């Protein structure tokens, strides 16, 4: 054992594409492991919504940017003896490498626990890594760098066709492609040399299987592989973008163990102490392989492997970093057997990514070698068919499984199969429909036939069901077979009703008929050793491929079921995990059995340690009812899991399920636009004028009445995207023809849009209609930026006292009218003291963890107690007593989303957030902005500042910047405005002007340190030029601000404060 | 839906599971055992240690990559552990008749039919495993129609005699001569020796090898209760009085123990998986091993000349023994793997190092 008493742990910051909730899970596990050893833990992570930044998880928490600068400051203050680098994703690892290289770790005599930094550096450098592997005769993809066409041909002789040609040193893959023969190579190499003097000729591994191993090694050189996984999508699609199964399905024993042994050899060679992920390409026609990637840290795959097997990789890795041997640790599922073992699964898991590409303008839907997905789900079953159909429902994009989905059509099936997009799996169903054979689909997709055959069996089964006339024609045997292939009651209802009426009613008929046939799902345990020994495990899933329950719930009325939040997506992520975990913890502390239902492998709520029972399963009505019928709980908490859980309320209520907290009817009164609107009218509370319209003409009439701009929400668009603000008739026409289908079935909601209004939110908890605690926060941006993208200040700093008083009154009135018991959130528009309600959710909101942590009152704990019927006192503390400020800023992932327009609007676009605390508004803002990747500009700032109002708004800021010695650059209009107001500025030509100095040229050569580009209006029909500037800023990693109010706040902050002025205070020091 | 033939799996405690047939349609009886490995059914099904047993696969999806062709390499069929399927029957949850692999030549079902081995799918193999693990040894039968074969305990017969070779066979032409006593040897053991420059003389389990010329003696794995192999034990007793290097695997480990005077017993929970953790006694060296055994050596009965070599990290049972002064050791697990992890393969090297040191 290493003798160490104080350890610094680095988090991964805001959730972003490629670095999401999995690191909250791994970090939380590491902290738990350290604290169990009595070690004092310090955590740096500005992601305030995480579980790891909650009270009692780490001893000291710093909501500061995870950058070398701030880490050094914390080190200087705290003087830790050790540091953990591998639990905070690439962000933490990169910081660790920098701190190592700059000698900071040595200077402060800090020991890196776990895998040595040099080993990490050696795996991060592709060339060094490939060379090291070659020394031990392990294969990596062959690649030859050439500078002439002749050498390219020679290289192709060595490698054999097909090959890939890549032009070196270019962005976005220009001049790259596949060649199948010499002629193609001659042509492509010619093009490639026009981009670059050097090209890489590489062997093509297209169509090879992609397989991963999660390896653990201890300081005694003992190694295990905890899990292997096989990608459904062959090589070419990033593993984060692939459907993945565990364990591998199409590998023989020899292949499985050959790759396993190689993984161990690699991990020994690297010198990992802890966890490591090894990715392979495996030839589908031989036992040949290539090592394609090694990650010597916890990863998304390791989180998935932990959940897939029940083996807590991060927890064990942290213990190993302290010097334990694997054989000295216990298996935390069985509690009796050793941690030195490899889990045996008796089920299959399927991971499916969740994309939100519809939320972005201009982004390509194609998936490939870089990651675009924002979340993922894991489905567990005992057949592939069962798991994949469960999984496709879990993704939450409105589909019901592999088949039975309306509105999914492909213009060109061949293209949809061969050029994968986020919808590829459904193009396979369409291909079956169009009569394609498995072989033909395989030729186009290279997906292994085994997977395709299984999908075909789902399709064939559907065809069989469709031949039946009515539900009662399904025999018990047929019903069982149907459920064993993962069909939902909804799918069955859809296949048997040509003209669907009330789907919920029809689905209930199927459900009741199925139950009358005695066809039920069974509860199975995940015990890590496939029932070889008895194990007391609470990690559960449900399956129809069984004949007995592993556990029989007590039915003693002591269970409280908490519905989780499902896949992380834009609009719902780690914050609801925090809420769910806190609801569970509170229920357990109050003596109830906390039962969790959730299926997101990146979460802490799906860690079986956080609850008494974990059902890793669907949050559908069907599955939730199955579990409720077995558990017969005291009640169900629906208000901490975001919108998925909330949407189930009325249907659960229809089955007389006890809902804890606010009555379902009240929730419906708030959720239903019409009912809520009339409630507001009754209470004489103002709201923006709106109408639900079913004809185009009505829309024009209504717009004539309220005037432009208006907010338009069409109902025909999957996942509610395509909400937009239009400012004139032309935009309205364009928008309606483009996006909306307007009919009785698909009405369009049009609301008056109030410009230049402040947006204010209240997060509150009420008990039987009486508000017990609240937090009022304000947005820095004016209304028009989605509340999930806005920068939020709590306590509100710049609000009239009168506004605050009115907001409290409205909230109290609504809480009373709806008799709220539990959490709720409301959003308001305020202009002068004119307050309008724009939204009301009778559930926890995205900002609950932020305000709870800033206020230091856990609003979810309070709400949960109330929902459980426990009498609570009003917390005595109020926001007015706080002598500090919290600011929540949003993290965007535009750099991952090629071609997407990085502009903010009424649709949410951010993938994550941070929350920082400061002694004043500007300090908090600076911390928060630096935490989401902004940098303090060195010297050059580009202004391209939209309409006159934004120009005026930014004038003072521009002057301050000049006083501070910054150089300003601007596009024509802005430059003229600034010069006219005596601000020195250099004019840059627009991107579409061929003249120099040009904005694009300045951006590409990184002469600009900050871009302020304000769109001219709120519509998304933006001019090419502005888009080019914004996109170039993102592509060349230059900080970009697109909102005038945020820009001016940020400029104020950087002009007032230097990094050195930022207080290095931990949470408890405020 | 094509009409499937169903059959019953009846356990001696009266439990009945109904499954659908995908192999040979004929009633059989045997001991029901489970195996928790997630891959390697062609290897496991041909492992002679499973003779007489109805194997239950806890991993639910079986048959995915079909069954390869038995190409002969060095006189041994590639991919298989003996010349035929050794199990009495196979029980799985979800069977893939349609398979996908470059090496596959036929489906698992067709292969079972060829060897007249019944196979059932559609059975809750997790539930079945939970029932049989508690029983130690559970007899069972597969009943098609009214053809009830009655229960039969294979442990009452000499299974080793059934699976051992009936003649002496010599493999390879290497410099070191290994005499291999075949109690039901897995071919991968022979392959491992052949890879290491040896000549392997494979002899029947009860063969008197005292007149054979060899440098090292190897006692193989095999099925059933070690105490049935009296002849082998007697021969071993003599060998132990000489200086010959001896290496044993699985049943070989138990036979060596019995020959040395120690005792064996039936485990409450047998070890039947690819993920058995073992620790070399007195070190921090741990390995993941492949195992398939229901009997174990009782450490307390080891004589003073012997010491435990390996122990199981899960239940602390014996996983190997070694002589304190002589070049003799054996292990309960399977260093030859196939199927399973290859962590302990080095033991073949260790043994041959000793053999060659003794020889020269």
mmCIF file of C-alpha atoms in Angstrom, chain A residues 359-590:
data_model
loop_
_atom_site.group_PDB
_atom_site.id
_atom_site.type_symbol
_atom_site.label_atom_id
_atom_site.label_comp_id
_atom_site.label_asym_id
_atom_site.label_seq_id
_atom_site.Cartn_x
_atom_site.Cartn_y
_atom_site.Cartn_z
ATOM 1 C CA UNK A 359 -31.266 20.110 -33.245
ATOM 2 C CA UNK A 360 -28.556 21.602 -35.419
ATOM 3 C CA UNK A 361 -28.737 23.595 -38.577
ATOM 4 C CA UNK A 362 -26.568 22.477 -41.440
ATOM 5 C CA UNK A 363 -24.922 19.484 -39.801
ATOM 6 C CA UNK A 364 -24.363 16.352 -41.837
ATOM 7 C CA UNK A 365 -26.337 13.326 -40.642
ATOM 8 C CA UNK A 366 -23.618 10.949 -41.748
ATOM 9 C CA UNK A 367 -21.786 9.101 -39.023
ATOM 10 C CA UNK A 368 -18.184 8.049 -39.319
ATOM 11 C CA UNK A 369 -14.823 8.312 -37.700
ATOM 12 C CA UNK A 370 -15.637 11.203 -35.365
ATOM 13 C CA UNK A 371 -18.176 11.278 -32.630
ATOM 14 C CA UNK A 372 -21.461 13.166 -32.901
ATOM 15 C CA UNK A 373 -23.718 11.332 -30.502
ATOM 16 C CA UNK A 374 -24.627 13.032 -27.240
ATOM 17 C CA UNK A 375 -25.582 10.049 -25.146
ATOM 18 C CA UNK A 376 -26.178 6.345 -25.145
ATOM 19 C CA UNK A 377 -28.363 3.624 -23.737
ATOM 20 C CA UNK A 378 -27.729 0.049 -22.736
ATOM 21 C CA UNK A 379 -30.333 -2.674 -23.140
ATOM 22 C CA UNK A 380 -30.117 -6.073 -21.499
ATOM 23 C CA UNK A 381 -31.829 -9.198 -22.772
ATOM 24 C CA UNK A 382 -31.352 -12.893 -23.239
ATOM 25 C CA UNK A 383 -31.685 -12.774 -27.009
ATOM 26 C CA UNK A 384 -30.186 -10.234 -29.371
ATOM 27 C CA UNK A 385 -33.655 -9.505 -30.722
ATOM 28 C CA UNK A 386 -34.964 -8.711 -27.254
ATOM 29 C CA UNK A 387 -32.025 -6.464 -26.381
ATOM 30 C CA UNK A 388 -31.903 -4.518 -29.643
ATOM 31 C CA UNK A 389 -35.628 -3.829 -29.693
ATOM 32 C CA UNK A 390 -35.572 -2.706 -26.080
ATOM 33 C CA UNK A 391 -32.580 -0.547 -26.899
ATOM 34 C CA UNK A 392 -34.118 1.144 -29.908
ATOM 35 C CA UNK A 393 -37.077 2.140 -27.768
ATOM 36 C CA UNK A 394 -34.783 3.370 -25.001
ATOM 37 C CA UNK A 395 -32.968 5.755 -27.324
ATOM 38 C CA UNK A 396 -36.098 7.857 -27.101
ATOM 39 C CA UNK A 397 -36.339 9.168 -30.638
ATOM 40 C CA UNK A 398 -39.934 8.092 -30.944
ATOM 41 C CA UNK A 399 -39.397 4.633 -32.389
ATOM 42 C CA UNK A 400 -41.012 1.518 -30.997
ATOM 43 C CA UNK A 401 -38.323 -0.995 -31.810
ATOM 44 C CA UNK A 402 -36.711 -2.262 -34.997
ATOM 45 C CA UNK A 403 -40.034 -2.376 -36.829
ATOM 46 C CA UNK A 404 -43.455 -0.802 -36.433
ATOM 47 C CA UNK A 405 -42.267 2.769 -36.871
ATOM 48 C CA UNK A 406 -44.203 5.247 -38.928
ATOM 49 C CA UNK A 407 -42.709 8.201 -40.739
ATOM 50 C CA UNK A 408 -39.341 6.616 -41.351
ATOM 51 C CA UNK A 409 -38.728 6.565 -45.068
ATOM 52 C CA UNK A 410 -35.628 6.446 -47.189
ATOM 53 C CA UNK A 411 -35.394 7.909 -50.669
ATOM 54 C CA UNK A 412 -32.494 5.688 -51.539
ATOM 55 C CA UNK A 413 -32.182 2.536 -49.485
ATOM 56 C CA UNK A 414 -28.849 1.507 -50.990
ATOM 57 C CA UNK A 415 -27.362 4.826 -50.045
ATOM 58 C CA UNK A 416 -28.911 4.729 -46.575
ATOM 59 C CA UNK A 417 -27.288 1.332 -46.065
ATOM 60 C CA UNK A 418 -23.868 2.074 -47.485
ATOM 61 C CA UNK A 419 -23.433 5.649 -46.259
ATOM 62 C CA UNK A 420 -24.415 5.326 -42.618
ATOM 63 C CA UNK A 421 -26.387 8.023 -40.859
ATOM 64 C CA UNK A 422 -27.968 8.112 -37.414
ATOM 65 C CA UNK A 423 -30.921 6.260 -38.981
ATOM 66 C CA UNK A 424 -29.023 3.361 -40.549
ATOM 67 C CA UNK A 425 -30.509 0.633 -38.386
ATOM 68 C CA UNK A 426 -33.973 1.582 -39.636
ATOM 69 C CA UNK A 427 -32.824 1.514 -43.232
ATOM 70 C CA UNK A 428 -32.169 -2.195 -42.668
ATOM 71 C CA UNK A 429 -35.834 -2.651 -41.755
ATOM 72 C CA UNK A 430 -36.818 -0.718 -44.882
ATOM 73 C CA UNK A 431 -34.483 -2.893 -46.934
ATOM 74 C CA UNK A 432 -36.202 -6.053 -45.667
ATOM 75 C CA UNK A 433 -39.505 -4.421 -46.516
ATOM 76 C CA UNK A 434 -38.212 -3.780 -50.019
ATOM 77 C CA UNK A 435 -37.232 -7.420 -50.364
ATOM 78 C CA UNK A 436 -33.461 -7.126 -49.886
ATOM 79 C CA UNK A 437 -31.714 -10.311 -48.832
ATOM 80 C CA UNK A 438 -29.380 -10.527 -45.857
ATOM 81 C CA UNK A 439 -26.491 -10.995 -48.304
ATOM 82 C CA UNK A 440 -27.324 -7.853 -50.216
ATOM 83 C CA UNK A 441 -27.579 -5.832 -47.022
ATOM 84 C CA UNK A 442 -24.303 -7.294 -45.881
ATOM 85 C CA UNK A 443 -22.657 -6.252 -49.152
ATOM 86 C CA UNK A 444 -23.837 -2.692 -48.651
ATOM 87 C CA UNK A 445 -23.173 -2.389 -44.917
ATOM 88 C CA UNK A 446 -20.530 -5.023 -44.115
ATOM 89 C CA UNK A 447 -22.471 -5.673 -40.923
ATOM 90 C CA UNK A 448 -21.895 -9.272 -39.914
ATOM 91 C CA UNK A 449 -24.543 -11.643 -41.216
ATOM 92 C CA UNK A 450 -25.221 -12.920 -37.730
ATOM 93 C CA UNK A 451 -26.646 -9.554 -36.686
ATOM 94 C CA UNK A 452 -28.569 -9.189 -39.932
ATOM 95 C CA UNK A 453 -30.099 -12.647 -39.627
ATOM 96 C CA UNK A 454 -31.330 -11.771 -36.156
ATOM 97 C CA UNK A 455 -32.816 -8.514 -37.415
ATOM 98 C CA UNK A 456 -34.429 -10.423 -40.241
ATOM 99 C CA UNK A 457 -36.056 -12.727 -37.730
ATOM 100 C CA UNK A 458 -37.617 -9.682 -36.048
ATOM 101 C CA UNK A 459 -38.891 -8.491 -39.401
ATOM 102 C CA UNK A 460 -40.220 -11.947 -40.334
ATOM 103 C CA UNK A 461 -41.979 -12.218 -37.028
ATOM 104 C CA UNK A 462 -43.708 -8.912 -37.645
ATOM 105 C CA UNK A 463 -44.887 -10.125 -41.041
ATOM 106 C CA UNK A 464 -46.353 -13.163 -39.359
ATOM 107 C CA UNK A 465 -48.150 -11.056 -36.763
ATOM 108 C CA UNK A 466 -49.588 -8.853 -39.476
ATOM 109 C CA UNK A 467 -51.309 -11.843 -41.060
ATOM 110 C CA UNK A 468 -53.470 -12.195 -37.972
ATOM 111 C CA UNK A 469 -56.819 -10.451 -37.909
ATOM 112 C CA UNK A 470 -57.309 -9.634 -34.291
ATOM 113 C CA UNK A 471 -55.436 -9.744 -31.012
ATOM 114 C CA UNK A 472 -57.223 -12.889 -29.875
ATOM 115 C CA UNK A 473 -55.737 -14.770 -32.842
ATOM 116 C CA UNK A 474 -52.367 -14.693 -31.104
ATOM 117 C CA UNK A 475 -51.825 -18.016 -29.366
ATOM 118 C CA UNK A 476 -50.046 -18.198 -26.020
ATOM 119 C CA UNK A 477 -47.062 -19.760 -27.730
ATOM 120 C CA UNK A 478 -47.002 -17.073 -30.400
ATOM 121 C CA UNK A 479 -47.362 -14.353 -27.773
ATOM 122 C CA UNK A 480 -44.420 -15.738 -25.831
ATOM 123 C CA UNK A 481 -42.292 -15.993 -28.966
ATOM 124 C CA UNK A 482 -43.245 -12.418 -29.859
ATOM 125 C CA UNK A 483 -42.235 -11.055 -26.483
ATOM 126 C CA UNK A 484 -39.031 -13.114 -26.544
ATOM 127 C CA UNK A 485 -38.071 -11.250 -29.681
ATOM 128 C CA UNK A 486 -38.457 -7.990 -27.815
ATOM 129 C CA UNK A 487 -41.722 -6.733 -29.260
ATOM 130 C CA UNK A 488 -43.594 -4.274 -27.068
ATOM 131 C CA UNK A 489 -47.312 -4.437 -26.465
ATOM 132 C CA UNK A 490 -47.475 -1.214 -28.460
ATOM 133 C CA UNK A 491 -45.829 -2.791 -31.504
ATOM 134 C CA UNK A 492 -48.196 -5.756 -31.309
ATOM 135 C CA UNK A 493 -51.170 -3.410 -31.103
ATOM 136 C CA UNK A 494 -49.916 -1.495 -34.099
ATOM 137 C CA UNK A 495 -49.471 -4.629 -36.229
ATOM 138 C CA UNK A 496 -52.980 -5.841 -35.463
ATOM 139 C CA UNK A 497 -54.839 -2.593 -35.951
ATOM 140 C CA UNK A 498 -54.941 -1.460 -39.533
ATOM 141 C CA UNK A 499 -56.579 1.820 -38.603
ATOM 142 C CA UNK A 500 -55.122 2.833 -35.291
ATOM 143 C CA UNK A 501 -57.456 4.738 -33.047
ATOM 144 C CA UNK A 502 -56.432 5.327 -29.477
ATOM 145 C CA UNK A 503 -53.062 3.587 -29.381
ATOM 146 C CA UNK A 504 -52.834 3.646 -25.611
ATOM 147 C CA UNK A 505 -56.181 1.890 -25.334
ATOM 148 C CA UNK A 506 -55.220 -0.678 -27.946
ATOM 149 C CA UNK A 507 -51.901 -1.275 -26.271
ATOM 150 C CA UNK A 508 -53.709 -1.843 -22.958
ATOM 151 C CA UNK A 509 -55.907 -4.415 -24.682
ATOM 152 C CA UNK A 510 -52.811 -6.282 -25.827
ATOM 153 C CA UNK A 511 -51.372 -6.036 -22.348
ATOM 154 C CA UNK A 512 -54.477 -7.434 -20.690
ATOM 155 C CA UNK A 513 -54.860 -10.177 -23.255
ATOM 156 C CA UNK A 514 -51.183 -11.111 -22.880
ATOM 157 C CA UNK A 515 -51.531 -11.303 -19.114
ATOM 158 C CA UNK A 516 -54.631 -13.493 -19.540
ATOM 159 C CA UNK A 517 -52.429 -15.880 -21.548
ATOM 160 C CA UNK A 518 -49.976 -16.003 -18.666
ATOM 161 C CA UNK A 519 -47.146 -14.375 -20.620
ATOM 162 C CA UNK A 520 -45.086 -12.251 -18.195
ATOM 163 C CA UNK A 521 -41.527 -10.971 -18.041
ATOM 164 C CA UNK A 522 -39.193 -12.327 -15.368
ATOM 165 C CA UNK A 523 -36.771 -10.534 -13.077
ATOM 166 C CA UNK A 524 -33.187 -11.674 -13.538
ATOM 167 C CA UNK A 525 -30.079 -10.722 -11.586
ATOM 168 C CA UNK A 526 -26.743 -9.598 -12.917
ATOM 169 C CA UNK A 527 -24.361 -11.472 -10.656
ATOM 170 C CA UNK A 528 -21.035 -11.423 -12.605
ATOM 171 C CA UNK A 529 -20.712 -15.205 -12.562
ATOM 172 C CA UNK A 530 -23.738 -16.536 -14.411
ATOM 173 C CA UNK A 531 -25.301 -18.230 -11.369
ATOM 174 C CA UNK A 532 -22.212 -20.349 -10.692
ATOM 175 C CA UNK A 533 -22.360 -19.359 -7.002
ATOM 176 C CA UNK A 534 -25.250 -17.843 -5.059
ATOM 177 C CA UNK A 535 -24.964 -14.039 -5.016
ATOM 178 C CA UNK A 536 -26.909 -11.358 -3.206
ATOM 179 C CA UNK A 537 -27.206 -8.813 -5.942
ATOM 180 C CA UNK A 538 -29.686 -6.030 -6.450
ATOM 181 C CA UNK A 539 -28.686 -5.373 -10.057
ATOM 182 C CA UNK A 540 -31.681 -6.516 -12.123
ATOM 183 C CA UNK A 541 -33.241 -6.560 -15.557
ATOM 184 C CA UNK A 542 -36.339 -8.136 -17.027
ATOM 185 C CA UNK A 543 -36.689 -10.662 -19.784
ATOM 186 C CA UNK A 544 -39.228 -12.873 -21.465
ATOM 187 C CA UNK A 545 -36.507 -15.430 -22.113
ATOM 188 C CA UNK A 546 -36.887 -17.115 -18.784
ATOM 189 C CA UNK A 547 -39.310 -19.091 -16.708
ATOM 190 C CA UNK A 548 -38.680 -17.931 -13.141
ATOM 191 C CA UNK A 549 -37.882 -14.813 -11.142
ATOM 192 C CA UNK A 550 -34.491 -14.545 -9.458
ATOM 193 C CA UNK A 551 -35.984 -12.397 -6.729
ATOM 194 C CA UNK A 552 -39.516 -11.915 -5.481
ATOM 195 C CA UNK A 553 -40.125 -8.379 -4.212
ATOM 196 C CA UNK A 554 -41.478 -8.158 -0.659
ATOM 197 C CA UNK A 555 -44.649 -6.233 -1.593
ATOM 198 C CA UNK A 556 -44.568 -4.691 1.884
ATOM 199 C CA UNK A 557 -45.319 -1.142 0.775
ATOM 200 C CA UNK A 558 -41.815 -0.019 1.763
ATOM 201 C CA UNK A 559 -40.518 0.389 -1.780
ATOM 202 C CA UNK A 560 -40.254 3.766 -3.412
ATOM 203 C CA UNK A 561 -39.679 3.625 -7.148
ATOM 204 C CA UNK A 562 -37.741 6.494 -8.699
ATOM 205 C CA UNK A 563 -38.028 6.857 -12.453
ATOM 206 C CA UNK A 564 -34.748 7.909 -14.033
ATOM 207 C CA UNK A 565 -34.072 10.146 -16.989
ATOM 208 C CA UNK A 566 -32.898 7.780 -19.721
ATOM 209 C CA UNK A 567 -30.371 8.628 -22.391
ATOM 210 C CA UNK A 568 -28.471 11.853 -22.071
ATOM 211 C CA UNK A 569 -29.647 14.164 -24.778
ATOM 212 C CA UNK A 570 -29.681 17.835 -25.480
ATOM 213 C CA UNK A 571 -32.009 19.165 -22.807
ATOM 214 C CA UNK A 572 -31.759 16.330 -20.344
ATOM 215 C CA UNK A 573 -28.550 15.084 -18.905
ATOM 216 C CA UNK A 574 -26.480 14.707 -15.764
ATOM 217 C CA UNK A 575 -28.617 17.167 -13.771
ATOM 218 C CA UNK A 576 -31.499 14.696 -13.709
ATOM 219 C CA UNK A 577 -29.143 11.961 -12.665
ATOM 220 C CA UNK A 578 -28.190 14.113 -9.694
ATOM 221 C CA UNK A 579 -31.885 14.634 -8.914
ATOM 222 C CA UNK A 580 -32.639 10.910 -9.171
ATOM 223 C CA UNK A 581 -29.701 9.947 -6.979
ATOM 224 C CA UNK A 582 -30.744 12.474 -4.348
ATOM 225 C CA UNK A 583 -34.339 11.265 -4.390
ATOM 226 C CA UNK A 584 -33.109 7.702 -3.896
ATOM 227 C CA UNK A 585 -30.740 8.657 -1.110
ATOM 228 C CA UNK A 586 -33.410 10.607 0.714
ATOM 229 C CA UNK A 587 -35.954 7.797 0.422
ATOM 230 C CA UNK A 588 -33.392 5.318 1.743
ATOM 231 C CA UNK A 589 -32.407 7.603 4.611
ATOM 232 C CA UNK A 590 -36.072 7.794 5.550
#
